[in-house]
Short mmCIF file of C-alpha atoms in Angstrom, two decimals:
data_model
loop_
_atom_site.label_atom_id
_atom_site.label_comp_id
_atom_site.label_asym_id
_atom_site.label_seq_id
_atom_site.Cartn_x
_atom_site.Cartn_y
_atom_site.Cartn_z
CA MET A 170 0.28 -0.30 -13.34
CA GLN A 171 1.07 -1.79 -16.73
CA GLU A 172 4.28 -3.60 -15.78
CA PHE A 173 2.69 -5.35 -12.76
CA PRO A 174 -0.17 -7.84 -12.25
CA GLU A 175 -3.47 -6.13 -11.48
CA VAL A 176 -4.03 -4.23 -8.24
CA ALA A 177 -7.69 -3.56 -7.48
CA VAL A 178 -8.92 -1.53 -4.51
CA LEU A 179 -12.27 -2.48 -2.99
CA ARG A 180 -14.07 0.05 -0.83
CA LEU A 181 -16.09 -2.00 1.61
CA GLY A 182 -19.11 -0.20 3.05
CA HIS A 183 -20.37 3.23 2.10
CA ARG A 184 -22.90 5.44 3.86
CA PRO A 185 -24.35 7.82 1.23
CA GLY A 186 -23.95 11.45 2.20
CA ARG A 187 -21.61 10.80 5.09
CA ASP A 188 -18.97 8.80 3.19
CA GLU A 189 -19.11 10.48 -0.23
CA ARG A 190 -15.84 12.34 0.02
CA MET A 191 -13.93 9.57 1.76
CA THR A 192 -14.99 7.02 -0.87
CA THR A 193 -14.10 9.47 -3.63
CA HIS A 194 -10.69 10.03 -2.06
CA VAL A 195 -10.13 6.27 -1.79
CA GLY A 196 -10.82 6.00 -5.53
CA LEU A 197 -8.68 8.98 -6.52
CA THR A 198 -5.82 7.81 -4.32
CA ALA A 199 -6.02 4.32 -5.85
CA ARG A 200 -5.81 5.89 -9.30
CA ALA A 201 -3.02 8.38 -8.54
CA LEU A 202 -0.85 5.87 -6.69
CA GLY A 203 -0.72 3.02 -9.16
CA ALA A 204 -3.76 0.77 -8.67
CA ASP A 205 -5.51 -0.35 -11.86
CA ARG A 206 -9.08 -0.36 -10.64
CA ALA A 207 -11.35 0.79 -7.85
CA VAL A 208 -14.58 -0.98 -6.94
CA PHE A 209 -17.25 0.77 -4.87
CA PRO A 210 -20.52 -0.52 -3.37
CA ASP A 211 -23.41 0.30 -5.69
CA ASN A 212 -24.80 3.01 -3.41
CA ALA A 213 -21.67 5.08 -4.09
CA GLY A 214 -22.76 6.33 -7.51
CA GLN A 215 -21.71 9.90 -6.86
CA SER A 216 -18.15 8.92 -5.94
CA HIS A 217 -18.05 6.65 -8.98
CA GLU A 218 -18.99 9.57 -11.21
CA THR A 219 -16.33 11.85 -9.76
CA VAL A 220 -13.54 9.31 -10.16
CA ALA A 221 -14.63 8.45 -13.72
CA ASP A 222 -14.70 12.15 -14.56
CA ILE A 223 -11.17 12.74 -13.21
CA THR A 224 -9.95 9.74 -15.22
CA ASP A 225 -11.54 11.18 -18.38
CA ARG A 226 -9.79 14.48 -17.85
CA PHE A 227 -6.43 13.43 -16.39
CA GLY A 228 -5.96 10.06 -18.07
CA GLY A 229 -5.63 6.38 -17.36
CA PRO A 230 -5.61 3.50 -17.76
CA PHE A 231 -7.83 3.26 -14.68
CA ASP A 232 -11.24 1.70 -14.14
CA VAL A 233 -13.83 2.49 -11.55
CA GLU A 234 -16.81 0.20 -11.06
CA LEU A 235 -19.81 -0.35 -8.84
CA THR A 236 -20.71 -3.75 -7.46
CA ALA A 237 -23.89 -5.07 -5.87
CA SER A 238 -21.88 -7.63 -3.94
CA PRO A 239 -18.50 -6.61 -2.56
CA LYS A 240 -18.38 -9.82 -0.54
CA ALA A 241 -18.70 -11.90 -3.74
CA LEU A 242 -15.74 -10.02 -5.22
CA ILE A 243 -13.69 -11.05 -2.19
CA ARG A 244 -14.98 -14.63 -2.27
CA ASN A 245 -14.25 -15.11 -5.97
CA TRP A 246 -10.97 -13.18 -6.17
CA ASP A 247 -8.37 -15.14 -8.10
CA GLY A 248 -5.21 -13.88 -6.45
CA ARG A 249 -4.14 -12.53 -3.06
CA ILE A 250 -6.09 -10.29 -0.72
CA VAL A 251 -4.80 -7.56 1.57
CA HIS A 252 -7.15 -6.03 4.12
CA LEU A 253 -5.96 -2.71 5.52
CA THR A 254 -6.87 -2.41 9.21
CA MET A 255 -5.32 -0.80 12.28
CA TYR A 256 -5.58 -4.21 13.98
CA GLY A 257 -3.40 -5.97 11.42
CA GLU A 258 0.26 -6.91 11.18
CA ARG A 259 2.69 -4.05 10.79
CA VAL A 260 3.12 -3.00 7.16
CA GLN A 261 6.90 -2.81 7.58
CA ASP A 262 6.88 -6.49 8.63
CA VAL A 263 4.78 -7.93 5.80
CA GLU A 264 5.29 -5.63 2.82
CA GLY A 265 8.21 -7.69 1.48
CA GLU A 266 6.14 -10.86 1.45
CA ILE A 267 3.23 -9.13 -0.25
CA ARG A 268 5.49 -7.50 -2.82
CA SER A 269 7.06 -10.83 -3.59
CA ALA A 270 3.65 -12.53 -4.08
CA HIS A 271 2.60 -9.69 -6.36
CA HIS A 272 5.78 -8.97 -8.31
CA ASP A 273 7.41 -12.43 -8.42
CA ASP A 274 4.52 -14.90 -8.22
CA GLU A 275 2.45 -12.50 -10.33
CA ASP A 276 -0.65 -12.82 -8.20
CA PRO A 277 -3.25 -10.11 -8.79
CA LEU A 278 -3.87 -8.18 -5.58
CA LEU A 279 -7.16 -7.07 -4.07
CA VAL A 280 -6.72 -4.35 -1.47
CA VAL A 281 -9.75 -4.06 0.80
CA VAL A 282 -10.39 -0.72 2.50
CA GLY A 283 -13.22 -0.68 5.04
CA ALA A 284 -15.46 2.22 5.97
CA GLU A 285 -17.03 1.46 9.35
CA LYS A 286 -16.83 -1.83 11.22
CA VAL A 287 -15.65 -4.68 9.00
CA SER A 288 -17.11 -8.13 9.62
CA PHE A 289 -14.90 -10.96 10.78
CA ASP A 290 -15.19 -13.00 7.57
CA VAL A 291 -13.17 -10.30 5.78
CA TYR A 292 -10.32 -10.71 8.27
CA GLU A 293 -10.47 -14.45 7.58
CA ALA A 294 -10.69 -14.12 3.79
CA ALA A 295 -7.63 -11.86 3.67
CA ASP A 296 -4.19 -13.35 3.05
CA TRP A 297 -2.83 -10.43 5.04
CA ASN A 298 -4.48 -8.07 7.50
CA VAL A 299 -2.15 -5.08 7.41
CA GLY A 300 -1.85 -2.07 9.67
CA VAL A 301 -0.20 1.11 8.39
CA THR A 302 0.54 1.85 12.03
CA ASN A 303 -1.73 0.34 14.69
CA GLN A 304 -3.17 3.77 15.35
CA PRO A 305 -6.56 5.14 14.33
CA HIS A 306 -6.13 7.55 11.42
CA SER A 307 -7.48 7.45 7.88
CA GLU A 308 -8.21 4.69 5.41
CA VAL A 309 -7.06 7.07 2.67
CA ALA A 310 -3.71 7.61 4.36
CA GLY A 311 -3.28 3.89 4.95
CA LEU A 312 -4.03 3.08 1.32
CA ALA A 313 -1.60 5.74 0.10
CA VAL A 314 1.32 4.53 2.18
CA PHE A 315 0.56 0.91 1.36
CA LEU A 316 0.55 1.52 -2.42
CA ASP A 317 3.69 3.68 -2.29
CA ARG A 318 5.46 0.89 -0.44
CA LEU A 319 4.05 -1.91 -2.62
CA PHE A 320 5.37 -0.22 -5.76
CA GLU A 321 8.48 1.19 -4.01
CA GLY A 322 7.78 4.61 -5.45
CA ARG A 323 7.64 3.49 -9.07
CA GLU A 324 4.00 4.59 -9.24
CA LEU A 325 5.19 8.20 -9.02
CA ASP A 326 6.80 7.90 -12.44
CA ARG A 327 3.91 6.25 -14.25
CA GLU A 328 2.68 7.81 -17.47
CA TRP A 329 -0.91 8.73 -18.22
CA VAL A 330 -2.64 8.14 -21.54
CA ASP A 331 -5.83 9.58 -23.00
CA ALA A 332 -5.57 12.66 -20.82
CA ASP A 333 -7.13 16.00 -21.79
CA ARG A 334 -4.80 17.91 -19.57
CA ARG A 335 -1.56 17.57 -17.75
CA VAL A 336 -0.13 19.43 -14.77
CA ILE A 337 3.46 20.54 -15.23
CA PRO A 338 5.45 20.41 -11.96
CA MET A 339 6.45 23.93 -10.89
CA GLU A 340 8.54 25.49 -8.14
CA THR A 341 5.94 28.20 -7.66
CA GLY A 342 2.52 28.61 -9.20
CA LYS A 343 0.29 26.46 -11.37
CA ARG A 344 0.70 25.26 -14.89
CA VAL A 345 -1.78 23.02 -16.67
CA GLU A 346 -1.28 22.11 -20.31
CA SER A 347 -3.56 20.59 -22.85
CA ALA A 348 -2.42 17.02 -23.47
CA ASP A 349 -4.28 16.36 -26.71
CA ALA A 350 -1.31 16.50 -29.06
CA ASP A 351 1.31 14.07 -27.97
CA ASP A 352 0.09 11.73 -25.28
CA ASP A 353 -3.33 10.69 -26.38
CA GLY A 354 -2.66 6.97 -26.35
CA GLU A 355 -4.57 4.76 -28.74
CA MET B 34 9.03 12.74 16.52
CA GLN B 35 11.32 13.10 19.50
CA GLU B 36 14.62 12.50 17.69
CA PHE B 37 13.89 15.10 14.98
CA PRO B 38 13.25 18.86 14.93
CA GLU B 39 9.55 19.73 15.06
CA VAL B 40 7.18 18.90 12.22
CA ALA B 41 3.89 20.79 12.38
CA VAL B 42 1.02 20.28 9.95
CA LEU B 43 -1.17 23.27 9.16
CA ARG B 44 -4.61 22.66 7.70
CA LEU B 45 -5.34 25.75 5.62
CA GLY B 46 -9.04 26.43 5.08
CA HIS B 47 -11.92 24.51 6.59
CA ARG B 48 -15.60 24.59 5.65
CA PRO B 49 -17.59 23.49 8.72
CA GLY B 50 -19.82 20.51 8.00
CA ARG B 51 -18.35 19.77 4.61
CA ASP B 52 -14.70 19.44 5.67
CA GLU B 53 -15.10 17.96 9.17
CA ARG B 54 -13.94 14.47 8.33
CA MET B 55 -11.16 15.52 5.97
CA THR B 56 -9.72 17.93 8.54
CA THR B 57 -10.01 15.25 11.24
CA HIS B 58 -8.21 12.78 8.97
CA VAL B 59 -5.47 15.32 8.26
CA GLY B 60 -4.95 15.65 12.02
CA LEU B 61 -5.05 11.92 12.75
CA THR B 62 -2.70 11.18 9.85
CA ALA B 63 -0.28 13.85 11.08
CA ARG B 64 -0.33 12.21 14.52
CA ALA B 65 -0.05 8.60 13.34
CA LEU B 66 2.72 9.27 10.85
CA GLY B 67 5.20 11.16 12.96
CA ALA B 68 4.30 14.86 13.00
CA ASP B 69 4.46 16.57 16.39
CA ARG B 70 1.56 18.97 16.04
CA ALA B 71 -1.47 19.78 13.93
CA VAL B 72 -2.92 23.27 13.65
CA PHE B 73 -6.47 23.82 12.39
CA PRO B 74 -8.39 27.02 11.58
CA ASP B 75 -10.51 28.05 14.57
CA ASN B 76 -13.78 27.04 12.92
CA ALA B 77 -12.65 23.40 13.02
CA GLY B 78 -13.46 22.87 16.70
CA GLN B 79 -15.12 19.52 16.14
CA SER B 80 -12.09 18.07 14.34
CA HIS B 81 -9.86 19.49 17.07
CA GLU B 82 -11.91 17.67 19.70
CA THR B 83 -11.75 14.33 17.87
CA VAL B 84 -7.99 14.48 17.41
CA ALA B 85 -7.43 15.53 21.04
CA ASP B 86 -9.64 12.67 22.19
CA ILE B 87 -7.75 10.08 20.12
CA THR B 88 -4.47 11.42 21.53
CA ASP B 89 -5.83 11.07 25.08
CA ARG B 90 -6.77 7.47 24.45
CA PHE B 91 -3.96 6.24 22.18
CA GLY B 92 -1.09 8.38 23.39
CA GLY B 93 1.34 11.05 22.33
CA PRO B 94 3.27 13.21 22.47
CA PHE B 95 1.12 15.07 19.96
CA ASP B 96 -0.53 18.48 20.08
CA VAL B 97 -3.54 19.76 18.23
CA GLU B 98 -4.36 23.45 18.25
CA LEU B 99 -6.73 25.97 16.74
CA THR B 100 -5.52 29.27 15.31
CA ALA B 101 -7.39 32.43 14.40
CA SER B 102 -4.73 33.27 11.85
CA PRO B 103 -3.21 30.44 9.82
CA LYS B 104 -1.53 33.00 7.58
CA ALA B 105 0.28 34.51 10.56
CA LEU B 106 1.60 31.07 11.49
CA ILE B 107 3.06 30.81 8.00
CA ARG B 108 4.41 34.35 8.07
CA ASN B 109 6.11 33.95 11.45
CA TRP B 110 7.34 30.37 11.05
CA ASP B 111 10.95 30.03 12.16
CA GLY B 112 12.07 27.16 9.94
CA ARG B 113 11.23 25.77 6.52
CA ILE B 114 7.82 25.50 4.89
CA VAL B 115 6.51 22.76 2.60
CA HIS B 116 3.22 23.33 0.80
CA LEU B 117 1.65 20.14 -0.55
CA THR B 118 -0.05 20.80 -3.89
CA MET B 119 -0.63 18.84 -7.09
CA TYR B 120 0.96 21.75 -8.96
CA GLY B 121 4.27 21.48 -7.14
CA GLU B 122 7.62 19.86 -7.81
CA ARG B 123 7.66 16.07 -7.74
CA VAL B 124 8.13 14.70 -4.24
CA GLN B 125 10.69 12.19 -5.48
CA ASP B 126 12.80 15.08 -6.83
CA VAL B 127 12.81 17.29 -3.72
CA GLU B 128 12.39 14.96 -0.74
CA GLY B 129 16.15 14.53 -0.28
CA GLU B 130 16.68 18.28 -0.07
CA ILE B 131 13.81 18.68 2.40
CA ARG B 132 15.04 15.78 4.53
CA SER B 133 18.49 17.26 4.65
CA ALA B 134 17.19 20.69 5.72
CA HIS B 135 15.11 19.02 8.43
CA HIS B 136 17.44 16.27 9.66
CA ASP B 137 20.86 17.85 9.11
CA ASP B 138 20.28 21.61 9.36
CA GLU B 139 17.70 20.92 12.08
CA ASP B 140 15.15 23.32 10.69
CA PRO B 141 11.64 22.84 12.08
CA LEU B 142 9.23 22.05 9.26
CA LEU B 143 5.75 23.43 8.66
CA VAL B 144 3.74 21.27 6.25
CA VAL B 145 0.81 23.19 4.77
CA VAL B 146 -2.18 21.19 3.55
CA GLY B 147 -4.86 23.17 1.75
CA ALA B 148 -8.58 22.50 1.65
CA GLU B 149 -10.01 24.36 -1.35
CA LYS B 150 -8.19 26.90 -3.48
CA VAL B 151 -4.99 28.12 -1.85
CA SER B 152 -3.99 31.74 -2.41
CA PHE B 153 -0.84 32.59 -4.29
CA ASP B 154 0.98 34.06 -1.29
CA VAL B 155 1.16 30.55 0.22
CA TYR B 156 2.94 29.27 -2.89
CA GLU B 157 5.37 32.16 -2.48
CA ALA B 158 5.87 31.72 1.24
CA ALA B 159 6.70 28.04 0.85
CA ASP B 160 10.31 26.94 0.54
CA TRP B 161 9.00 23.99 -1.43
CA ASN B 162 5.71 23.44 -3.24
CA VAL B 163 5.54 19.68 -3.45
CA GLY B 164 3.32 17.37 -5.46
CA VAL B 165 2.79 13.78 -4.34
CA THR B 166 2.02 13.04 -7.98
CA ASN B 167 0.72 15.88 -10.15
CA GLN B 168 -2.70 14.21 -10.17
CA PRO B 169 -5.83 15.25 -8.29
CA HIS B 170 -6.38 12.91 -5.36
CA SER B 171 -6.51 13.53 -1.63
CA GLU B 172 -4.70 15.91 0.70
CA VAL B 173 -4.75 13.13 3.31
CA ALA B 174 -3.02 10.70 0.93
CA GLY B 175 -0.47 13.34 -0.06
CA LEU B 176 0.33 14.13 3.57
CA ALA B 177 0.69 10.43 4.43
CA VAL B 178 3.13 9.67 1.63
CA PHE B 179 5.07 12.87 2.30
CA LEU B 180 5.55 12.07 6.02
CA ASP B 181 6.45 8.43 5.36
CA ARG B 182 9.12 9.59 2.92
CA LEU B 183 10.35 12.44 5.12
CA PHE B 184 10.97 10.04 8.01
CA GLU B 185 11.95 7.14 5.72
CA GLY B 186 9.58 4.82 7.56
CA ARG B 187 11.03 5.46 11.00
CA GLU B 188 7.70 6.96 12.11
CA LEU B 189 6.21 3.45 11.93
CA ASP B 190 8.37 2.35 14.85
CA ARG B 191 7.70 5.30 17.10
CA GLU B 192 6.54 4.62 20.63
CA TRP B 193 3.51 6.16 22.28
CA VAL B 194 3.41 7.41 25.84
CA ASP B 195 0.48 8.22 28.14
CA ALA B 196 -1.84 5.90 26.23
CA ASP B 197 -4.89 4.27 27.82
CA ARG B 198 -4.91 1.48 25.30
CA ARG B 199 -2.72 -0.15 22.74
CA VAL B 200 -3.55 -2.23 19.66
CA ILE B 201 -1.52 -5.43 19.38
CA PRO B 202 -0.73 -6.32 15.73
CA MET B 203 -2.52 -9.55 14.77
CA GLU B 204 -2.58 -11.84 11.75
CA THR B 205 -6.35 -12.22 12.10
CA GLY B 206 -8.75 -10.48 14.44
CA LYS B 207 -8.53 -7.59 16.87
CA ARG B 208 -6.65 -7.24 20.10
CA VAL B 209 -6.62 -4.10 22.21
CA GLU B 210 -4.84 -4.02 25.55
CA SER B 211 -4.96 -1.63 28.40
CA ALA B 212 -1.71 0.33 28.47
CA ASP B 213 -1.90 1.81 31.95
CA ALA B 214 0.74 -0.35 33.60
CA ASP B 215 3.95 -0.13 31.69
CA ASP B 216 3.97 2.65 29.16
CA ASP B 217 2.58 5.62 30.95
CA GLY B 218 5.25 8.16 30.13
CA GLU B 219 8.01 9.32 32.38
#
């Protein structure tokens, strides 16, 4: 989000066909919950297209990219790295430290979200291995809770620019408005 | 969770094949983040099996069930109903009211998570239609953030009984211990 140093979400591993929706949901969750950028392996072209399309329609700023070398992104990252894993330290124990590195020291943050088995060098490269519970559940759920806690809910109030449409919160029913008039950004 | 009135999560709609993983992740997220029960449509047998198997291995209490009539569960629910939808009221605006109904008035809570298009009667049956952002992202992410906020993080400290194994939080690496000796329930 604009007021914070960059938060990028790296999806590590992607099995075409099988992982399409999960990778797409990782990207859409990153966008909706305050990350600035999602990076997918380059065999995840379909997920990339979906996330880019949603950003076109519902606004940004948000970038989605493909990379031929996710490991190089980790190796060369100039900032701190969080790896979300059910084997990691408890999020409630380390979130304060991570928030402080990100908000106060202004370190950009790379959040790594694995698909299948993650190799040991990723555990070693991470500044924090973090478990959103130490239970098996969903990388999408883990990412969502982590981002909501990192930003302490401020991501829910972020504004969107360059959107074609905007959903108006409603008690009952659906309301979508065209957003071309007043919130088109630069 | 034991100290609170029941929270059940209903997955509404399931397309076999296409939705298998999403429905499984809804169930596993419900379990990991403090719900007491997940209910799937009866064509989601494979997801049911996966969630039951994880509960056997990693502990409970947690129930997963199939129903032939999700709409009847909604109709006959004796408590309050939350429907998670990107068209709903902002979670940050209504979570206090929902928490108070659940914690103070001790109303059991049914959390409805749709797959595809949800029919209008569900919007009407819900006491609250709630958006975890009004952006398109992931029903799994929405459920995760909703539960974490409902329980104000207390679900992260819950204990598991009747588990075969337990993951020990680690700074680096993986450690799984057998849990048969000391945490087997009663």
